[in-house]
Amino acid sequence: MPIIGSLIKSVIELRDSIVSEPDAQKAQREVLVKLLKKAKKTQFGKHYDFEAILNSENIEKTFAEKVPYFDYNKMNEEWWQKLHDGEEDVAWPGRPPYFALSSGTTGKSSKRIPVTEEMIDAIRQTGINQVGALSNFDLPPDFFEKEIMMLGSSTDLEKEGDHEEGEISGISASQIPFWFKGYYKPGDEISKIPEWDDRVQRIAENAKNWDIGALSGIPSWLELMMKKVIEYHKVDNIHEVWPNLQVYTSGGVAFEPYEKSFNALLKHPITVIDTYLASEGFLAYQDRPDTTSMKLALSNGIYFEFVPFKAEYINKDGSLVEGAPVISIEDVEEEKDYVLLISTVSGTWRYLIGDTIKFTNVERKEIRITGRTKFFLNVVGSQLSVNKMNDAVQEMEDKFDIKIPEFTLAAVRIEGEFHHHWYLGTESDIDNEKLAEALDESLKNANKNYKVARSKALKGVKVTKVHPDMFPEWSAANKKKGGQVKMEKVMEEERFAKWEKFVEEHSS
């Protein structure tokens, strides 16, 4: 009988019954006040007069009026760059001990986002809250005695002056508490291997030595890891190596596009739990079954604001138009897309994280990630967001009974007229024209703006099939493998031309 597992489960259930649900508006106001008080003597706090904001009648409203929106470039150029010049007390007291490297999906040089001790504590606390929420899932006691495979970036951080740098998954894993290290796989030694292929090879070699009960990581990279383990041990599915695998915690991207190809590697279904850990913080986590939504972490170092996701509020580069309206947590509506803004204990202020979300349950403050502001395809008025693209691709998977875990597209000119050219990652033998027709029809039915565009400036849809492995190979060639790296869904023409050249050179 799994006695230890039963004890752990009982403690989690007891804790979950004691912890009460905070009032969202009150919790967020308290977070904002704490942020402003802590940072009021920093250069940023003095510049935007946090003292006056704190003394105003409506702190949330005054904060929104006095402090402008910041994307990474604006925040870095005007403020964070001072940290690299040796200054302190810039946007948060002191100097950050870590910088999270995030190449995002643009293929440009890495962003360097400050990570403070307070943020490490906030990430850890939200992680504990998520563990506490496991009591809501129907998991047997022996699950709590199994090991957890966390496939992130290398924990061998780079020392740069008085701080260390690495991806947020590597920084978080390097801070794992001592009591958890016995459960954590692949362990310190393998996790420090810098090259993703070498790290995965070592995981495959050691896989049968571990009793893995849960997986955690970006779905595309976890798929490749599982394929490697399956291939190395010459088995049919991952459960032949890890028979007690019961849970997968996804992170940062919607899992649905990967569901078919992911499940094909399993012997039987497992519980999928979504999380939202970004380079800027741990924003949300799924705390109950029977949903694919996540609860915002409302009382743990992050203040949220929301801008309606409409074409007139988004610049071509994905940034916000100056003066775009902002909505606070108490005024959001269900099933409407919003651009997410955050202010945090790492000194991000009214910061455009780049993601769009929608509330699926306003009362519970549950959200789903719907896309990226930079992936909003509106070249000829089609107003296509990533969630609409994902839905259309899933419809094709169901219609043709095929797997399409990855895709990318661009609006391109063919003989002077605009077309949407899709590259679909699939091993199916369905005709390209048939796929294009189905894709086009699905988008017309789901999006009236797309339908209007197709009757005017958008003259056609083209589909090219490529092997699914082409996408991680492109990421490897442009950035690196593994970690938080995600495939860009929408490209500009110039970058799309490089993608097409890459595909041509690497197609067998």
Coordinates of C-alpha atoms in Angstrom, one line a residue:
M1 CA 0.0 0.0 0.0
P2 CA 1.4 3.4 -0.9
I3 CA 1.5 4.9 2.6
I4 CA 3.7 7.9 1.8
G5 CA 1.5 8.7 -1.2
S6 CA -1.6 8.5 0.9
L7 CA -0.1 10.9 3.5
I8 CA 1.0 13.4 0.9
K9 CA -2.5 13.3 -0.8
S10 CA -4.1 13.8 2.6
V11 CA -2.0 16.8 3.4
I12 CA -2.7 18.3 0.0
E13 CA -6.5 17.8 0.4
L14 CA -6.4 19.3 3.9
R15 CA -4.5 22.3 2.7
D16 CA -6.9 22.8 -0.2
S17 CA -9.9 22.7 2.1
I18 CA -8.3 25.4 4.4
V19 CA -7.1 27.8 1.7
S20 CA -10.0 30.2 0.7
E21 CA -10.6 31.7 -2.7
P22 CA -9.6 35.4 -2.7
D23 CA -11.9 38.2 -4.0
A24 CA -10.4 39.0 -7.3
Q25 CA -10.7 42.7 -7.3
K26 CA -9.5 43.0 -3.7
A27 CA -6.6 40.6 -4.3
Q28 CA -5.5 42.5 -7.3
R29 CA -5.7 45.9 -5.6
E30 CA -3.6 44.6 -2.8
V31 CA -1.0 43.3 -5.3
L32 CA -0.9 46.7 -7.1
V33 CA -0.5 48.6 -3.8
K34 CA 2.4 46.3 -2.7
L35 CA 4.1 46.7 -6.0
L36 CA 3.8 50.5 -5.9
K37 CA 5.0 50.8 -2.3
K38 CA 8.0 48.5 -2.9
A39 CA 9.1 50.4 -6.1
K40 CA 8.2 54.0 -5.2
K41 CA 11.8 54.9 -4.5
T42 CA 13.2 53.3 -7.6
Q43 CA 14.1 55.4 -10.7
F44 CA 10.9 54.2 -12.4
G45 CA 8.7 54.9 -9.3
K46 CA 10.0 58.4 -8.9
H47 CA 9.7 59.2 -12.6
Y48 CA 6.0 58.1 -12.7
D49 CA 5.3 59.5 -9.1
F50 CA 4.2 56.2 -7.5
E51 CA 3.8 58.2 -4.3
A52 CA 1.0 60.3 -5.9
I53 CA -0.6 57.2 -7.3
L54 CA -0.7 55.6 -3.9
N55 CA -2.4 58.7 -2.4
S56 CA -5.0 59.0 -5.2
E57 CA -8.7 58.1 -4.6
N58 CA -8.7 55.4 -7.3
I59 CA -5.2 53.8 -7.4
E60 CA -6.0 51.4 -10.4
K61 CA -7.4 54.3 -12.5
T62 CA -4.5 56.7 -11.7
F63 CA -1.9 54.0 -12.3
A64 CA -3.4 53.4 -15.8
E65 CA -3.5 57.1 -16.5
K66 CA 0.1 57.9 -15.3
V67 CA 2.1 54.9 -16.5
P68 CA 2.2 54.2 -20.3
Y69 CA 2.2 50.7 -21.9
F70 CA 5.5 49.1 -22.3
D71 CA 6.6 46.3 -24.7
Y72 CA 10.0 44.6 -24.3
N73 CA 11.8 47.0 -26.6
K74 CA 10.5 50.2 -24.9
M75 CA 11.0 48.8 -21.3
N76 CA 14.5 47.6 -22.1
E77 CA 15.7 50.7 -24.0
E78 CA 14.3 53.2 -21.4
W79 CA 14.9 51.3 -18.2
W80 CA 16.3 47.7 -18.1
Q81 CA 19.3 48.7 -20.1
K82 CA 20.5 50.7 -17.1
L83 CA 20.9 47.5 -15.2
H84 CA 23.4 46.3 -17.8
D85 CA 25.3 49.5 -17.3
G86 CA 25.7 48.8 -13.6
E87 CA 22.9 50.9 -12.2
E88 CA 20.6 49.7 -9.4
D89 CA 17.1 50.6 -8.1
V90 CA 16.0 51.0 -11.7
A91 CA 12.4 49.6 -12.0
W92 CA 12.7 47.4 -8.8
P93 CA 14.8 47.8 -5.7
G94 CA 18.4 46.6 -6.0
R95 CA 19.7 44.5 -8.9
P96 CA 18.2 41.2 -10.1
P97 CA 20.2 38.0 -9.5
Y98 CA 18.9 36.5 -12.8
F99 CA 17.9 37.4 -16.3
A100 CA 15.6 35.2 -18.2
L101 CA 16.6 34.7 -21.8
S102 CA 13.7 34.6 -24.1
S103 CA 14.1 34.4 -27.9
G104 CA 10.3 34.1 -28.2
T105 CA 9.2 33.3 -31.7
T106 CA 10.7 36.0 -33.8
G107 CA 14.1 34.4 -34.3
K108 CA 15.9 37.6 -33.2
S109 CA 18.5 37.8 -30.4
S110 CA 17.4 36.9 -27.0
K111 CA 15.4 39.2 -24.8
R112 CA 16.9 39.6 -21.3
I113 CA 14.2 39.9 -18.7
P114 CA 15.0 40.6 -15.1
V115 CA 14.1 37.9 -12.5
T116 CA 14.2 39.0 -8.9
E117 CA 14.3 36.9 -5.7
E118 CA 10.7 38.0 -5.2
M119 CA 9.8 36.6 -8.5
I120 CA 11.5 33.3 -7.7
D121 CA 9.4 33.1 -4.5
A122 CA 6.3 34.0 -6.5
I123 CA 6.9 31.3 -9.0
R124 CA 7.6 28.8 -6.2
Q125 CA 4.4 29.8 -4.4
T126 CA 2.2 29.5 -7.5
G127 CA 3.8 26.1 -8.1
I128 CA 2.8 25.0 -4.6
N129 CA -0.7 26.3 -5.2
Q130 CA -0.9 24.2 -8.3
V131 CA 0.4 21.1 -6.4
G132 CA -2.4 21.8 -3.9
A133 CA -4.9 21.9 -6.7
L134 CA -4.0 18.3 -7.6
S135 CA -6.5 17.2 -4.8
N136 CA -9.2 18.2 -7.3
F137 CA -8.1 15.6 -9.8
D138 CA -8.9 11.9 -9.4
L139 CA -5.4 10.7 -8.9
P140 CA -4.5 7.6 -6.9
P141 CA -2.3 7.9 -3.8
D142 CA 0.6 6.1 -5.5
F143 CA 0.9 8.9 -8.0
F144 CA 2.3 11.1 -5.2
E145 CA 5.3 8.7 -4.9
K146 CA 6.3 8.8 -8.5
E147 CA 8.9 10.9 -10.2
I148 CA 8.4 14.0 -12.3
M149 CA 10.2 14.5 -15.6
M150 CA 10.6 18.3 -16.2
L151 CA 12.0 18.9 -19.7
G152 CA 13.1 22.5 -19.8
S153 CA 16.2 24.3 -20.8
S154 CA 19.6 23.7 -19.3
T155 CA 20.0 24.5 -15.6
D156 CA 23.7 25.3 -16.2
L157 CA 23.2 29.0 -16.1
E158 CA 25.7 31.5 -17.6
K159 CA 27.5 33.7 -15.1
E160 CA 27.4 37.4 -16.3
G161 CA 29.0 39.8 -13.9
D162 CA 26.9 39.9 -10.7
H163 CA 24.0 37.8 -12.2
E164 CA 23.2 34.6 -14.0
E165 CA 21.3 34.1 -17.3
G166 CA 19.2 31.3 -18.7
E167 CA 15.7 30.4 -19.8
I168 CA 13.0 30.7 -17.1
S169 CA 12.5 26.9 -17.0
G170 CA 16.3 26.5 -16.3
I171 CA 16.3 29.2 -13.7
S172 CA 13.2 27.7 -12.0
A173 CA 14.6 24.1 -12.1
S174 CA 17.9 25.4 -10.6
Q175 CA 15.9 26.7 -7.6
I176 CA 14.1 23.4 -6.9
P177 CA 13.9 22.9 -3.1
F178 CA 16.0 20.1 -1.5
W179 CA 13.0 18.1 -0.5
F180 CA 11.8 17.9 -4.1
K181 CA 15.1 16.8 -5.7
G182 CA 14.4 13.1 -5.1
Y183 CA 11.3 13.3 -7.3
Y184 CA 12.8 15.6 -9.9
K185 CA 14.1 14.0 -13.2
P186 CA 16.3 14.0 -15.2
G187 CA 18.2 15.2 -12.2
D188 CA 20.9 17.9 -11.7
E189 CA 23.7 16.2 -13.8
I190 CA 21.7 15.6 -16.9
S191 CA 19.7 18.9 -16.6
K192 CA 23.0 20.9 -16.8
I193 CA 23.9 19.4 -20.2
P194 CA 23.7 22.5 -22.5
E195 CA 22.9 20.8 -25.8
W196 CA 19.3 19.6 -26.1
D197 CA 20.1 16.6 -28.3
D198 CA 22.8 15.4 -25.9
R199 CA 20.5 15.9 -22.9
V200 CA 17.6 14.0 -24.5
Q201 CA 20.1 11.2 -25.5
R202 CA 21.0 10.8 -21.8
I203 CA 17.4 10.9 -20.8
A204 CA 16.7 8.0 -23.2
E205 CA 19.6 6.0 -21.9
N206 CA 18.4 6.4 -18.3
A207 CA 14.7 6.3 -18.9
K208 CA 14.1 2.7 -17.6
N209 CA 15.8 3.6 -14.3
W210 CA 13.1 6.1 -13.4
D211 CA 9.4 5.6 -12.4
I212 CA 7.9 8.6 -14.1
G213 CA 4.4 9.6 -13.0
A214 CA 4.2 13.0 -14.6
L215 CA 5.7 15.0 -17.5
S216 CA 6.2 18.8 -17.7
G217 CA 7.3 20.9 -20.6
I218 CA 6.4 22.4 -24.0
P219 CA 4.4 19.8 -26.0
S220 CA 6.4 19.9 -29.2
W221 CA 9.7 19.2 -27.4
L222 CA 8.2 16.6 -25.1
E223 CA 6.9 14.7 -28.2
L224 CA 10.4 14.6 -29.6
M225 CA 11.8 13.4 -26.3
M226 CA 9.3 10.7 -26.0
K227 CA 9.9 9.6 -29.6
K228 CA 13.6 9.3 -28.7
V229 CA 12.9 7.2 -25.6
I230 CA 10.6 5.0 -27.6
E231 CA 13.1 4.6 -30.4
Y232 CA 16.0 3.9 -28.1
H233 CA 14.2 1.2 -26.2
K234 CA 12.6 -0.3 -29.3
V235 CA 9.0 -0.2 -27.9
D236 CA 5.7 0.9 -29.3
N237 CA 4.7 3.6 -26.8
I238 CA 6.0 5.5 -23.8
H239 CA 4.0 3.5 -21.3
E240 CA 6.1 0.5 -22.0
V241 CA 9.0 2.4 -20.5
W242 CA 7.1 4.5 -17.9
P243 CA 4.0 2.4 -17.1
N244 CA 2.9 4.7 -14.2
L245 CA 2.8 7.8 -16.3
Q246 CA -0.5 9.5 -15.5
V247 CA -0.2 13.3 -15.8
Y248 CA 1.2 15.8 -18.2
T249 CA 1.5 19.5 -17.4
S250 CA 1.7 21.6 -20.5
G251 CA 2.9 25.2 -20.5
G252 CA 2.8 28.4 -22.4
V253 CA 1.0 27.1 -25.5
A254 CA -2.4 25.6 -26.3
F255 CA -2.2 21.8 -26.0
E256 CA -5.0 21.0 -28.4
P257 CA -3.0 21.3 -31.7
Y258 CA -0.6 18.7 -30.3
E259 CA -3.2 16.4 -28.8
K260 CA -3.5 13.8 -31.6
S261 CA 0.2 13.4 -32.2
F262 CA 0.9 13.4 -28.5
N263 CA -1.7 10.8 -27.7
A264 CA -0.3 8.6 -30.4
L265 CA 2.8 8.0 -28.3
L266 CA 0.8 6.8 -25.3
K267 CA -0.8 3.4 -24.6
H268 CA -3.8 5.0 -22.8
P269 CA -5.0 8.6 -22.1
I270 CA -3.4 10.6 -19.3
T271 CA -4.5 13.6 -17.3
V272 CA -3.5 16.9 -19.1
I273 CA -3.1 19.9 -16.8
D274 CA -2.3 23.3 -18.4
T275 CA 0.0 25.9 -16.9
Y276 CA 1.1 29.3 -17.9
L277 CA 4.7 29.9 -17.0
A278 CA 6.2 32.7 -19.0
S279 CA 9.7 34.3 -18.8
E280 CA 8.0 37.1 -17.0
G281 CA 6.3 35.0 -14.3
F282 CA 3.9 32.1 -13.4
L283 CA 0.6 33.6 -14.5
A284 CA -2.0 30.9 -14.3
Y285 CA -2.6 27.2 -13.8
Q286 CA -5.4 24.7 -14.2
D287 CA -6.8 23.9 -10.8
R288 CA -9.7 21.5 -11.7
P289 CA -10.6 18.8 -14.2
D290 CA -13.3 18.9 -16.8
T291 CA -11.9 22.1 -18.3
T292 CA -9.0 23.2 -20.4
S293 CA -8.9 26.6 -18.7
M294 CA -6.5 28.0 -16.2
K295 CA -7.0 30.2 -13.1
L296 CA -5.1 33.5 -12.9
A297 CA -2.7 33.7 -10.0
L298 CA -4.3 36.9 -8.6
S299 CA -2.6 37.3 -5.2
N300 CA 1.0 36.5 -5.9
G301 CA 3.1 39.3 -7.2
I302 CA 1.4 40.0 -10.6
Y303 CA -1.1 42.7 -11.4
F304 CA -3.1 42.1 -14.5
E305 CA -4.8 44.5 -17.0
F306 CA -6.6 43.7 -20.2
V307 CA -6.9 45.5 -23.6
P308 CA -9.6 44.4 -26.0
F309 CA -8.0 42.5 -28.8
K310 CA -9.2 44.5 -31.8
A311 CA -7.4 45.4 -35.0
E312 CA -7.6 49.1 -34.4
Y313 CA -5.6 48.7 -31.1
I314 CA -2.7 46.6 -32.5
N315 CA 0.2 48.0 -34.5
K316 CA 1.8 46.0 -37.3
D317 CA 4.7 44.9 -35.0
G318 CA 2.2 43.5 -32.4
S319 CA 2.6 46.5 -30.0
L320 CA -0.4 48.4 -28.7
V321 CA -1.6 51.7 -30.1
E322 CA -1.1 54.6 -27.7
G323 CA -4.4 55.3 -26.0
A324 CA -5.9 51.8 -26.5
P325 CA -8.5 51.3 -23.7
V326 CA -7.7 49.1 -20.7
I327 CA -10.0 47.0 -18.6
S328 CA -9.5 45.8 -15.1
I329 CA -10.2 42.4 -13.6
E330 CA -13.7 43.3 -12.4
D331 CA -14.9 44.4 -15.9
V332 CA -13.8 41.6 -18.1
E333 CA -16.3 39.6 -20.2
E334 CA -16.4 36.0 -21.1
E335 CA -15.4 34.7 -24.6
K336 CA -13.8 38.1 -25.6
D337 CA -10.2 38.2 -26.6
Y338 CA -7.9 40.5 -24.6
V339 CA -4.2 41.6 -24.9
L340 CA -2.6 40.8 -21.6
L341 CA -0.7 43.4 -19.6
I342 CA 1.2 42.7 -16.4
S343 CA 3.1 44.5 -13.6
T344 CA 5.3 42.3 -11.5
V345 CA 7.8 42.0 -8.6
S346 CA 10.5 41.8 -11.3
G347 CA 10.0 45.4 -12.3
T348 CA 7.8 45.0 -15.4
W349 CA 5.2 47.8 -15.6
R350 CA 2.0 47.7 -17.7
Y351 CA 4.0 45.3 -19.8
L352 CA 2.8 43.7 -23.0
I353 CA 3.7 40.1 -22.6
G354 CA 2.7 39.4 -26.2
D355 CA -0.1 36.9 -25.5
T356 CA -3.8 37.2 -26.0
I357 CA -6.3 35.5 -23.7
K358 CA -10.0 35.0 -23.2
F359 CA -12.0 34.4 -20.1
T360 CA -13.9 31.2 -20.2
N361 CA -15.3 31.7 -16.7
V362 CA -15.4 35.2 -15.3
E363 CA -16.6 34.1 -11.8
R364 CA -13.6 31.7 -11.4
K365 CA -11.3 34.0 -13.3
E366 CA -10.3 31.2 -15.6
I367 CA -8.6 31.9 -18.9
R368 CA -7.3 30.3 -22.1
I369 CA -4.4 31.5 -24.2
T370 CA -5.8 32.4 -27.6
G371 CA -2.7 33.5 -29.5
R372 CA 0.0 36.2 -29.9
T373 CA -0.4 39.8 -30.9
K374 CA 2.4 39.3 -33.4
F375 CA 0.6 36.4 -34.9
F376 CA -2.5 38.4 -35.7
L377 CA -2.8 38.1 -39.5
N378 CA -4.6 41.2 -40.8
V379 CA -2.7 42.1 -44.0
V380 CA -5.9 42.3 -46.1
G381 CA -8.5 42.6 -43.4
S382 CA -8.8 38.8 -42.6
Q383 CA -8.3 39.4 -38.9
L384 CA -7.1 35.9 -38.2
S385 CA -6.0 35.1 -34.6
V386 CA -4.1 32.0 -33.6
N387 CA -7.1 30.4 -31.9
K388 CA -9.1 30.6 -35.2
M389 CA -6.1 29.1 -37.0
N390 CA -5.8 26.3 -34.4
D391 CA -9.5 25.6 -34.6
A392 CA -9.4 25.3 -38.4
V393 CA -6.4 22.9 -38.3
Q394 CA -8.1 20.8 -35.7
E395 CA -11.2 20.6 -37.9
M396 CA -9.0 19.3 -40.7
E397 CA -7.5 16.7 -38.3
D398 CA -10.9 15.4 -37.5
K399 CA -12.3 15.6 -41.1
F400 CA -9.4 13.7 -42.7
D401 CA -8.3 11.7 -39.6
I402 CA -4.8 13.0 -39.7
K403 CA -2.3 14.6 -37.3
I404 CA -1.1 18.2 -37.8
P405 CA 0.9 19.2 -34.7
E406 CA 2.6 22.2 -36.3
F407 CA 1.9 24.8 -38.9
T408 CA 3.0 28.3 -40.1
L409 CA 1.7 30.7 -42.7
A410 CA 2.1 34.1 -44.3
A411 CA 0.2 36.5 -46.5
V412 CA 2.2 36.4 -49.8
R413 CA 1.8 38.0 -53.2
I414 CA 1.3 35.7 -56.1
E415 CA 1.3 37.5 -59.4
G416 CA 0.5 40.7 -57.5
E417 CA -2.4 39.3 -55.5
F418 CA -2.5 38.3 -51.9
H419 CA -2.8 34.6 -50.9
H420 CA -2.4 32.9 -47.5
H421 CA 0.3 30.2 -47.9
W422 CA 0.1 27.6 -45.2
Y423 CA 2.8 25.0 -44.4
L424 CA 1.3 22.1 -42.5
G425 CA 3.4 19.6 -40.6
T426 CA 1.8 16.3 -41.4
E427 CA 2.8 12.8 -42.7
S428 CA -0.6 12.3 -44.4
D429 CA -1.0 11.8 -48.1
I430 CA -4.0 14.0 -48.5
D431 CA -3.8 16.2 -51.6
N432 CA -2.6 19.8 -51.0
E433 CA -5.5 21.3 -52.9
K434 CA -8.0 19.3 -50.9
L435 CA -6.5 20.5 -47.6
A436 CA -6.4 24.1 -48.8
E437 CA -10.1 23.9 -49.8
A438 CA -11.1 22.4 -46.4
L439 CA -9.0 25.0 -44.5
D440 CA -10.4 27.9 -46.5
E441 CA -14.0 26.7 -45.9
S442 CA -13.5 26.2 -42.2
L443 CA -12.1 29.7 -41.8
K444 CA -14.9 31.3 -43.8
N445 CA -17.5 29.6 -41.6
A446 CA -15.7 30.6 -38.4
N447 CA -14.7 34.2 -39.2
K448 CA -16.9 36.7 -41.0
N449 CA -13.9 39.1 -41.5
Y450 CA -12.0 36.3 -43.2
K451 CA -15.0 35.6 -45.4
V452 CA -15.3 39.2 -46.5
A453 CA -11.5 39.3 -47.2
R454 CA -11.8 36.2 -49.4
S455 CA -14.4 37.9 -51.5
K456 CA -12.2 40.9 -52.0
A457 CA -8.4 41.3 -51.6
L458 CA -7.5 37.8 -50.3
K459 CA -7.5 35.9 -53.6
G460 CA -6.6 32.3 -52.5
V461 CA -5.3 29.8 -50.1
K462 CA -2.3 27.6 -50.8
V463 CA -1.1 24.6 -48.7
T464 CA 2.3 22.9 -48.7
K465 CA 2.8 19.7 -46.6
V466 CA 6.1 19.2 -44.8
H467 CA 7.3 16.6 -42.4
P468 CA 6.5 17.7 -38.8
D469 CA 10.2 17.4 -37.9
M470 CA 10.9 20.4 -40.2
F471 CA 9.6 22.8 -37.5
P472 CA 11.9 21.9 -34.6
E473 CA 14.8 21.7 -37.1
W474 CA 14.0 25.3 -38.2
S475 CA 13.9 26.3 -34.5
A476 CA 17.2 24.6 -33.9
A477 CA 18.8 26.4 -36.9
N478 CA 17.5 29.8 -35.9
K479 CA 17.5 29.7 -32.2
K480 CA 18.0 26.4 -30.3
K481 CA 16.2 23.3 -29.4
G482 CA 14.1 22.7 -26.3
G483 CA 13.3 24.9 -23.4
Q484 CA 10.6 27.6 -23.9
V485 CA 11.2 27.9 -27.7
K486 CA 8.0 27.9 -29.7
M487 CA 7.3 27.8 -33.4
E488 CA 6.1 31.1 -34.9
K489 CA 2.6 30.6 -36.5
V490 CA 2.6 33.7 -38.7
M491 CA 5.6 35.1 -40.6
E492 CA 6.2 38.3 -42.5
E493 CA 7.1 37.9 -46.2
E494 CA 10.9 38.3 -45.8
R495 CA 11.1 35.7 -43.0
F496 CA 8.7 33.4 -44.8
A497 CA 11.1 33.4 -47.8
K498 CA 13.9 32.2 -45.5
W499 CA 11.6 29.5 -44.2
E500 CA 10.7 28.3 -47.7
K501 CA 14.4 28.3 -48.6
F502 CA 15.1 26.2 -45.5
V503 CA 12.4 23.7 -46.3
E504 CA 13.7 23.4 -49.9
E505 CA 17.2 22.7 -48.7
H506 CA 16.2 20.2 -46.0
S507 CA 13.5 18.3 -47.8
S508 CA 14.7 14.8 -48.9

